[in-house]
Coordinates of C-alpha atoms in Angstrom, one line a residue:
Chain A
X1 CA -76.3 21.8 43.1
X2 CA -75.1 19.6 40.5
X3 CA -73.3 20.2 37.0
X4 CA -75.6 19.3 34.5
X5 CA -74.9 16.1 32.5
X6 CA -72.1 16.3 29.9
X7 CA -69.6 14.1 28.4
X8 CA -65.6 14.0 29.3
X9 CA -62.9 14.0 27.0
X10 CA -59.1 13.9 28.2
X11 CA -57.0 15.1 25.5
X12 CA -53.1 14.2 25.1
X13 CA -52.4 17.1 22.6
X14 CA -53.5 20.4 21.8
X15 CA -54.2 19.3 18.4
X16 CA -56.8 16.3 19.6
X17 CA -58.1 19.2 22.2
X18 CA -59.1 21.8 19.4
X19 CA -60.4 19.6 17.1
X20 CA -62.7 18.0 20.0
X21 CA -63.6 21.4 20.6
X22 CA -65.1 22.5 17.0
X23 CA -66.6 18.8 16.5
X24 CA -68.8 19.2 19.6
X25 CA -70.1 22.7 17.7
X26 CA -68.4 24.4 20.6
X27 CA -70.7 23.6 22.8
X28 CA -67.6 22.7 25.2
X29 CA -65.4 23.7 27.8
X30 CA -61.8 23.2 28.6
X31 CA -61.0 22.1 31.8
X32 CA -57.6 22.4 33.7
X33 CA -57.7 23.5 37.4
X34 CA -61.5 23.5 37.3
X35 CA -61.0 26.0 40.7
X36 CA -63.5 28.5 38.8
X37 CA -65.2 25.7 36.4
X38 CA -66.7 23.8 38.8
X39 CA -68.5 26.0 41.1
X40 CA -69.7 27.5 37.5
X41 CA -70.8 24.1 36.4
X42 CA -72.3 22.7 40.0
X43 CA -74.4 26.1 39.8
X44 CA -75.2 25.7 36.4
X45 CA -74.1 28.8 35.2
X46 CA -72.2 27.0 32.5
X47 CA -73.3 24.0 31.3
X48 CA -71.6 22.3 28.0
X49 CA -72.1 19.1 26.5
X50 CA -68.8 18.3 26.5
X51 CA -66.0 19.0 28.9
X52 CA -62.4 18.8 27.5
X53 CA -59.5 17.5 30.4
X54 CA -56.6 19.7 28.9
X55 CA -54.3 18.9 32.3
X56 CA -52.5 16.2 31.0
X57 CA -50.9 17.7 27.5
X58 CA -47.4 17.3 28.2
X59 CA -46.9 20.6 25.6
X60 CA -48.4 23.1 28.0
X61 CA -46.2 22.6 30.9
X62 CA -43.0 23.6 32.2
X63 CA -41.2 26.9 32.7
X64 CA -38.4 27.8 31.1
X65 CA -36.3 30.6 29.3
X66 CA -36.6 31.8 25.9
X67 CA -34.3 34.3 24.6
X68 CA -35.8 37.5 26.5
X69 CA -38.6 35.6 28.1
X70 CA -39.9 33.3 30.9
X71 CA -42.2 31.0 29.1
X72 CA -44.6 29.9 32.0
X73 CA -46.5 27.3 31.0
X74 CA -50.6 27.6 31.2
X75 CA -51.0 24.2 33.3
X76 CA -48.3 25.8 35.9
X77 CA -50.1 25.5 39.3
X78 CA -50.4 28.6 41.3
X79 CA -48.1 26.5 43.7
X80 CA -45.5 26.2 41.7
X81 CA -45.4 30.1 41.4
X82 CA -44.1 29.7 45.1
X83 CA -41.8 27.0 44.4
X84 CA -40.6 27.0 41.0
X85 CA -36.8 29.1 41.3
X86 CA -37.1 30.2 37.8
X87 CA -40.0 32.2 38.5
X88 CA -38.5 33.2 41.9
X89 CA -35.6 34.8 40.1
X90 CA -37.1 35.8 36.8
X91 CA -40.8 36.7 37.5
X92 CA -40.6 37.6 41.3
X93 CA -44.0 40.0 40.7
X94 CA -45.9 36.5 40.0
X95 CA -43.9 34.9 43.2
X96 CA -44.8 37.8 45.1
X97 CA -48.7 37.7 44.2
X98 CA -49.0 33.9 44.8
X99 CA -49.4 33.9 47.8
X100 CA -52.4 36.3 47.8
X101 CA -54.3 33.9 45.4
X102 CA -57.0 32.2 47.2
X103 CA -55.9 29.2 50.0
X104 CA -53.3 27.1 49.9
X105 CA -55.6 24.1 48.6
X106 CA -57.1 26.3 45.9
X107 CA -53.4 27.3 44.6
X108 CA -52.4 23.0 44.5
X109 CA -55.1 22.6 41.5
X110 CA -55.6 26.2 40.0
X111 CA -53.4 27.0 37.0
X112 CA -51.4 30.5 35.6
X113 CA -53.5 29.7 31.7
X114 CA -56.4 29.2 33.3
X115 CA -57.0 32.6 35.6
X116 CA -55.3 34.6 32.8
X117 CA -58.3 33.2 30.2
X118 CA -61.1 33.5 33.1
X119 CA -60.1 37.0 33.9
X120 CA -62.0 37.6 37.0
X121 CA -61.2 41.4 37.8
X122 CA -60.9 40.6 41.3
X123 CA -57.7 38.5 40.4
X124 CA -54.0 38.3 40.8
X125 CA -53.1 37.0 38.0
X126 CA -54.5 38.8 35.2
X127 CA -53.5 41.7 36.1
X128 CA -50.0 40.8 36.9
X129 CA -49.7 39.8 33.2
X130 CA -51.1 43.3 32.6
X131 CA -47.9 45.2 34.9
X132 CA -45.4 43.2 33.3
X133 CA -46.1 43.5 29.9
X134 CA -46.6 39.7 29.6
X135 CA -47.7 38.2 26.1
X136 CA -50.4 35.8 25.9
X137 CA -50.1 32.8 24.1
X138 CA -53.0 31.3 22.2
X139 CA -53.6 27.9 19.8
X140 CA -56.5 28.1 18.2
X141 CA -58.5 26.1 14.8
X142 CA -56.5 28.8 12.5
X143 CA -53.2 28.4 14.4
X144 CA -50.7 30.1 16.9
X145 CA -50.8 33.3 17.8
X146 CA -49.5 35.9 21.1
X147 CA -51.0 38.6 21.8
X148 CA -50.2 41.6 24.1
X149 CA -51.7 41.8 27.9
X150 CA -52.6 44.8 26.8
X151 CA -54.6 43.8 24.2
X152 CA -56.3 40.8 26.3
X153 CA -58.8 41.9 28.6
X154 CA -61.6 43.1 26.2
X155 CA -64.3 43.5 29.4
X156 CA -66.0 42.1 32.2
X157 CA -65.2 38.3 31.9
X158 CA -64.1 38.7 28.1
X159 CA -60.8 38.4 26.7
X160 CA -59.0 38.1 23.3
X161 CA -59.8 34.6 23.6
X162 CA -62.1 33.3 20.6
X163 CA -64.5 30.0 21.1
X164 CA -62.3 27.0 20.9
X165 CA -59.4 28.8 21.5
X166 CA -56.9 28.0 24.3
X167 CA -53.9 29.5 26.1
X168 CA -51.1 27.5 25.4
X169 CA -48.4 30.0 27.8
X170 CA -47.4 33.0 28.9
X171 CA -44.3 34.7 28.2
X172 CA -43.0 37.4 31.0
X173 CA -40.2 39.5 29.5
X174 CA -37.0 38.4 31.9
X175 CA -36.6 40.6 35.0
X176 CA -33.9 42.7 35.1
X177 CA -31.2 44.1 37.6
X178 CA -32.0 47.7 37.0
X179 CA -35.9 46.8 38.1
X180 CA -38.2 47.0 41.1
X181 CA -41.6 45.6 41.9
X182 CA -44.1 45.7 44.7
X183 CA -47.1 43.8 44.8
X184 CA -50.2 44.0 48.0
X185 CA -53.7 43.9 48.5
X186 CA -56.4 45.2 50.6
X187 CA -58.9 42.5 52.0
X188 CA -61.3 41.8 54.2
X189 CA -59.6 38.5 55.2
X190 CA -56.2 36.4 54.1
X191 CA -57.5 34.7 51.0
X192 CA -60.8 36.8 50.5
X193 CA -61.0 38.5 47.0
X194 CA -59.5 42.0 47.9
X195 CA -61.0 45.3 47.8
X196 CA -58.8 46.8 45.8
X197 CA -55.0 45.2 45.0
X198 CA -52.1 46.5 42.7
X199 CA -48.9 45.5 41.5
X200 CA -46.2 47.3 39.8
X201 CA -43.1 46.7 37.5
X202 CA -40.5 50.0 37.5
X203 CA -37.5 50.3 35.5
X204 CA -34.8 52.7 37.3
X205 CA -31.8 54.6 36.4
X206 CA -30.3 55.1 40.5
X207 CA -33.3 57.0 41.6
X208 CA -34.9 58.0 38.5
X209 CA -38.3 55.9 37.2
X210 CA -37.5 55.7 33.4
X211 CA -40.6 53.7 32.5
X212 CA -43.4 52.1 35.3
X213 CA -46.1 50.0 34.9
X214 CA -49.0 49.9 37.1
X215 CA -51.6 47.4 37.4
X216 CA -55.0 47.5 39.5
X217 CA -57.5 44.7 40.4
X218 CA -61.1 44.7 42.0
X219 CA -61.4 47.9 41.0
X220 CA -63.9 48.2 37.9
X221 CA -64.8 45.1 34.9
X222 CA -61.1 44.5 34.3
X223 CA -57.8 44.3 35.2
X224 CA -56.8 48.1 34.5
X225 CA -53.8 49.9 34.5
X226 CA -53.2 53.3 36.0
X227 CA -51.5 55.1 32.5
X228 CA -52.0 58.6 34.4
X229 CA -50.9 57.8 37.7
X230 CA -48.0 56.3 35.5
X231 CA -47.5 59.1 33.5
X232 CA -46.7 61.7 36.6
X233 CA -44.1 58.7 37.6
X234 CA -41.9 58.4 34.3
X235 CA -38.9 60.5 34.3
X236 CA -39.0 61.7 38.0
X237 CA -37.7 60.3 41.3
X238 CA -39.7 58.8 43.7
X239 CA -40.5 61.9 46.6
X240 CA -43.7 62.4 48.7
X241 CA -44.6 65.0 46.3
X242 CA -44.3 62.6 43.1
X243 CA -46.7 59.8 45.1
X244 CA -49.1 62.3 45.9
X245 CA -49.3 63.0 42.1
X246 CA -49.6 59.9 41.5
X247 CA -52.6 59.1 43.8
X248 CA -54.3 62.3 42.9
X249 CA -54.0 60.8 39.1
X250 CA -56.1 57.9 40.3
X251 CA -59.1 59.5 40.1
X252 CA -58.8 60.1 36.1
X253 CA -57.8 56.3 35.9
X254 CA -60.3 54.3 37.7
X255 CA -63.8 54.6 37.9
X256 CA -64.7 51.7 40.6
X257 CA -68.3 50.7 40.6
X258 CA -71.3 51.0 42.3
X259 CA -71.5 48.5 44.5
X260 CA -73.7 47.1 47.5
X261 CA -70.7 46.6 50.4
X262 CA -67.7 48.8 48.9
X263 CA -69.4 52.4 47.1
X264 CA -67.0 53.8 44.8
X265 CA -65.1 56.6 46.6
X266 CA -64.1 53.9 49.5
X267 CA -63.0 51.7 46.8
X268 CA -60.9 55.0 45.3
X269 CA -59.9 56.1 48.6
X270 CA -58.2 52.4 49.2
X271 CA -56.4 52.6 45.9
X272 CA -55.1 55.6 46.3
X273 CA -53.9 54.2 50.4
X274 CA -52.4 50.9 48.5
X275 CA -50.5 52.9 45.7
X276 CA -48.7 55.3 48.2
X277 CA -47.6 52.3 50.2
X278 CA -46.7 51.1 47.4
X279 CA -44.6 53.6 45.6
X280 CA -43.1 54.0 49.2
X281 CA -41.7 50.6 49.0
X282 CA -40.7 50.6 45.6
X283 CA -38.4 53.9 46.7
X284 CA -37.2 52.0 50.2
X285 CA -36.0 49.0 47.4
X286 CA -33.4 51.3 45.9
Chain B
X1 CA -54.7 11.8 15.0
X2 CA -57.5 12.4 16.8
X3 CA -58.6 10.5 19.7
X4 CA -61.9 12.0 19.4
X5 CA -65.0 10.1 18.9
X6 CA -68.1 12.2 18.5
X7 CA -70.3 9.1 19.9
X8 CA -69.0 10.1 23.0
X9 CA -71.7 14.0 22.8
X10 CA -74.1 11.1 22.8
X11 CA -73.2 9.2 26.0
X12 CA -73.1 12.4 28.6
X13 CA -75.6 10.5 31.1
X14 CA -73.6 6.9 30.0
X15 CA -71.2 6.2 33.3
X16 CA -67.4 5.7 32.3
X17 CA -65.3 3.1 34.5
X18 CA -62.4 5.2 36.6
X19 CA -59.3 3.5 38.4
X20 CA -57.1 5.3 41.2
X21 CA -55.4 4.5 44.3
X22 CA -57.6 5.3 47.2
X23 CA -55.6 4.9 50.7
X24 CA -53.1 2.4 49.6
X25 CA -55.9 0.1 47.4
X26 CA -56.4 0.1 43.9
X27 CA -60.1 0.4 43.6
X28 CA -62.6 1.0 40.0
X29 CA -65.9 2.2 40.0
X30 CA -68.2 3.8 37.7
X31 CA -69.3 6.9 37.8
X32 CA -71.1 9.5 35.5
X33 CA -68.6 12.5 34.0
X34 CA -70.5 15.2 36.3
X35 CA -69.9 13.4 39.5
X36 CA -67.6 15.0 41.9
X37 CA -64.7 13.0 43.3
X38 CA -66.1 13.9 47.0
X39 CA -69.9 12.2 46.0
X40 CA -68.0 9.3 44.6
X41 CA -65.6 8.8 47.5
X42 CA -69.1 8.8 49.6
X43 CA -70.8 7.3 47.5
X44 CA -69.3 4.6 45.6
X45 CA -66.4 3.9 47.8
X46 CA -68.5 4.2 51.3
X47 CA -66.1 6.7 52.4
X48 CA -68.0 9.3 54.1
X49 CA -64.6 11.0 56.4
X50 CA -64.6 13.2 53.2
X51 CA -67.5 15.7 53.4
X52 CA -69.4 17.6 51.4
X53 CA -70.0 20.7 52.5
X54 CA -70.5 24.1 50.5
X55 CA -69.7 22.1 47.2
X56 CA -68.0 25.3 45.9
X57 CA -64.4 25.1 47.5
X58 CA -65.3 27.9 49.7
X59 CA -65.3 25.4 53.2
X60 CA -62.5 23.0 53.1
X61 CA -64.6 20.0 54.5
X62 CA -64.1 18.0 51.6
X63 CA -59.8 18.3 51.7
X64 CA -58.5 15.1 50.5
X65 CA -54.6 14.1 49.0
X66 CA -54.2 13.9 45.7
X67 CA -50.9 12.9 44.5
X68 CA -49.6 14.0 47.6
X69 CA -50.9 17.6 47.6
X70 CA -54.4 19.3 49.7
X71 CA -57.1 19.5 47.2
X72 CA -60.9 20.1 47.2
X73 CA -62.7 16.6 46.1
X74 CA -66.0 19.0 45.6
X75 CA -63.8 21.1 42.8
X76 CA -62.9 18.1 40.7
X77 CA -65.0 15.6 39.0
X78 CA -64.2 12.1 39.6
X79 CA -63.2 11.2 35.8
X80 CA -60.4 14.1 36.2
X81 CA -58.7 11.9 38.9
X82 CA -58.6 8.9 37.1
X83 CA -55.4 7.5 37.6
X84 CA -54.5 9.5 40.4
X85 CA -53.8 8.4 44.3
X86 CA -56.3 9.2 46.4
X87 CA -55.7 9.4 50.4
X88 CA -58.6 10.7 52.7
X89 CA -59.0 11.4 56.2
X90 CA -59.8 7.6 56.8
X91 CA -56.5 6.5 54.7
X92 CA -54.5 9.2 56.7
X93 CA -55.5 7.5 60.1
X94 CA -55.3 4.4 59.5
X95 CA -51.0 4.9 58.6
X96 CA -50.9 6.9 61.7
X97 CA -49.1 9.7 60.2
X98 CA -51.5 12.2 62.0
X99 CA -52.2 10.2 65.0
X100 CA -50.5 12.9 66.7
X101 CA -53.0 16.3 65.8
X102 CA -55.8 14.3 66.5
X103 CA -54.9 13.1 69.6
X104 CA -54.1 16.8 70.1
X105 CA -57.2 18.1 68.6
X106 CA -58.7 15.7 70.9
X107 CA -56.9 17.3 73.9
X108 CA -57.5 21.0 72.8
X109 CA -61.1 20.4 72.3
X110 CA -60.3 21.5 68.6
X111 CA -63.3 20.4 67.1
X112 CA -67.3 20.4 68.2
X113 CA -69.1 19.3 65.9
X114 CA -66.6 17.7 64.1
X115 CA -67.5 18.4 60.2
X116 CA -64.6 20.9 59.8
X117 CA -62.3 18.5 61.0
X118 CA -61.0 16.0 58.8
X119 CA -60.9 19.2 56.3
X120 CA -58.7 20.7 58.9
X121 CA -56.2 17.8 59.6
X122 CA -55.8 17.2 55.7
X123 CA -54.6 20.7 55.6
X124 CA -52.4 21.1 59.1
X125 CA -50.5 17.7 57.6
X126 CA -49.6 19.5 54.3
X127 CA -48.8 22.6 56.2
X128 CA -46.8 20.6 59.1
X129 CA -44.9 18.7 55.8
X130 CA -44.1 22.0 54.3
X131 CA -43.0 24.4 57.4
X132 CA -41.8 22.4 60.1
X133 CA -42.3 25.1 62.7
X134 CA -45.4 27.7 61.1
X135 CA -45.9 30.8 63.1
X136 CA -49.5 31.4 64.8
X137 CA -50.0 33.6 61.6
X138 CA -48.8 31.1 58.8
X139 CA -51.4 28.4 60.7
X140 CA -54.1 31.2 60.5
X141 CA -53.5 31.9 57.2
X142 CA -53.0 28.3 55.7
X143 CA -56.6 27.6 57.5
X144 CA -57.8 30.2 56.2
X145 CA -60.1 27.9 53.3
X146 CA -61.5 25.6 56.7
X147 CA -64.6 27.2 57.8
X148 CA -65.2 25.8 61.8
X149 CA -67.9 27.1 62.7
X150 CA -67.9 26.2 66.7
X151 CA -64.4 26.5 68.0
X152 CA -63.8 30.2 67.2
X153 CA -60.6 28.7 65.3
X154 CA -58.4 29.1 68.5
X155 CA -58.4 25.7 69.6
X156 CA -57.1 24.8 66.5
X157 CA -54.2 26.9 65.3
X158 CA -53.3 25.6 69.4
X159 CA -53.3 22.1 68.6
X160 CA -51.3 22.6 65.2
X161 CA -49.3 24.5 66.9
X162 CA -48.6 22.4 69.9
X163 CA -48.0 19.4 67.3
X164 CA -45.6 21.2 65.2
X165 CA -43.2 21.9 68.5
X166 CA -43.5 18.6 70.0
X167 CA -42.4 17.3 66.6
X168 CA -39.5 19.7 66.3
X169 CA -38.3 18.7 70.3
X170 CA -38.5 15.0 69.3
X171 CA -36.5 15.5 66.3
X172 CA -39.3 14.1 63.7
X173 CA -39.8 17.0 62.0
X174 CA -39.9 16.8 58.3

């Protein structure tokens, strides 16, 4: 199918960007990657009267450090994840997820702003900003604000994010020498969207967790973390006996739903499968 | 400040004149905001290599270069590229610098039908410029967004693969 017929705007600052935004009654949409707004337009699921190009504000670009935190960019391509050393080195979690993200075409276009503010639960992304207690940043008609991860994903495809609203960055608290992550998914095939996928941030004294965080995706109408399976984590070392606590704590956390191909206990059963794994590699990285 | 006029809510079925490089040649046409840049590359520029196939980025078919990098032309509208240099499958041929895979692809029988394929060789170049010498599984997996529905994929990671050693053993890998 074809997008229905709408005008095109390509903004060179935020500023113009928001203020085309309210003056076409926000009947509008902005556009960066486009990897997840086209389809939606060509099938007509969205259909504005005006779309607003936001890829070529010099303002939401770049990575870089600021005092405690990586400030990733929104437009940063899910490529540059892979490539960018800064990221390597100060938000491995994100390098280590990249890959996962769709096909490598997909990754050249799609951008970090722009899966954070779609929030499909069956992303990366989103729930990567979730395990490392990212802050989202957000210009908007009544100015600048950041708001938690936390605090982010409201439900199923709806976010902090008001109309005319837009994520400006993402800032990833610097990753330290006393942490450990591990990231994987469960799917059906390389690049599918995975049954169930997880990734974790811990913070360790030697063998000791002090403080874990724990982050789920494809597993109910947002990206969720497991505060219980967390919980039985904290303050402990990392022995068969802890992980099983941890999975058995899964059940409490998630409630997957019902659905035609994957019914809920498989979908539990798989989390708790990828959480052992990966609690098991989080204690091999010590 | 504002480079916003509102006359423009107005004009969503008016066409709006776009310039890029398409294989080497500067080339304008006009197009309305909600075409794709695959429907204009077929349709407008009579370039029909590039094709459209699930128009949702789920098959690959439509792979072309832009700025140097694989991207779906069904999952960008042609306004979005303005500016940009385009090469597809027929500017990729014609410089030769895949001459090789499909001359291999030929050999391997890598192709049936043939509307994967200029999909596929878009993608193998990127992936042959990026890792000189992929495993079996980095080929699977970086084909893994090119549906082929005849060969059963084998063929293909073969010729890839076959490609990306001969290239190593004569020393032009990049």
């Amino acid at each position: 199918m074809k997008a229905r017929a709408f005008s095109y705007f390509r903004a060179a600052t935020i500023d113009q960007a928001l203020d085309a935004h309210a003056r076409a009654g926000d009947d509008a949409r902005f556009i960066a990657g486009g990897q997840s707004l086209v389809p939606a337009l060509s099938l007509r699921l969205q259909a504005p009267r005006l779309l607003i190009d936001i890829t070529h504000i010099e303002e939401l670009r770049g990575v870089r450090r600021e005092g405690g935190y990586l400030r990733i960019g929104a437009l940063t391509r899910h490529c540059e994840m892979l490539s960018e050393p800064l990221i390597a080195e100060f938000a491995p979690l994100l390098h280590a997820a990249a890959p996962f993200v769709a096909h490598p075409a997909i990754r050249n276009r799609g951008t970090f702003g722009g899966s954070v503010a779609l929030a499909d639960p069956a992303s990366e992304f989103p729930a990567m900003t979730l395990a490392l207690d990212a802050e989202i940043e957000i210009a908007g008609p009544s100015g600048s604000r950041r708001v938690k991860a936390d605090d982010f994903f409201v439900e199923l495809f709806e976010t902090a994010l008001q109309p005319g609203e837009l994520i400006t960055a993402i800032y990833v608290p610097l990753f330290k020498a006393d942490q450990r992550f591990a990231f994987d998914e469960l799917a059906r095939r390389r690049g599918d969207y995975a049954l169930v996928g997880c990734g974790m941030l811990a913070t360790c004294t030697g063998e000791r967790i002090d403080d874990i965080r724990i982050s789920f995706f494809s597993v109910g109408n947002t990206p969720t973390r497991v505060k219980g399976a967390e919980a039985t984590l904290i303050g402990s070392r990392l022995d068969a006996e802890r992980i099983a606590a941890a999975q058995a704590a899964l059940e409490g956390d998630l409630a997957p739903p019902d659905s035609d191909d994957v019914p809920p206990a498989m979908r539990l059963h798989l989390a708790r499968v990828l959480l052992g794994r990966l609690l098991g590699r989080l204690g091999e990285g010590a | 400040m504002s480079g916003f006029d509102e006359t423009l809510l107005d004009d969503a079925d008016e066409t709006v004149r776009v310039r890029f490089v398409v294989n080497g040649r500067k080339v304008a046409c006009e197009v309305a905001p909600r075409e794709t840049l695959v429907d204009c590359l077929r349709n407008a520029l009579e370039l029909t290599g590039t094709h459209a196939g699930c128009e949702m980025g789920a098959c690959g078919a439509c792979l072309v270069q832009l700025d140097g990098r694989a991207v779906h032309s069904c999952l960008m509208f042609a306004v979005q590229a303005d500016g940009a240099k385009i090469n597809t499958i027929e500017g990729l041929t014609e410089s030769g610098v895949i001459a090789d895979l499909q001359a291999e692809f030929h050999h391997r029988n890598a192709l049936q039908c043939g509307f994967c394929t200029p999909g596929m060789l878009v993608n193998a170049h990127e992936l042959l410029s990026q890792i000189a010498r992929p495993s079996r599984d980095e080929i699977r997996d970086a084909l893994s967004g090119n549906y082929c529905r005849c060969t059963g994929y084998e063929a293909i990671v073969d010729a890839i693969d076959a490609v990306a050693k001969a290239r190593k053993e004569s020393g032009g890998g990049t």
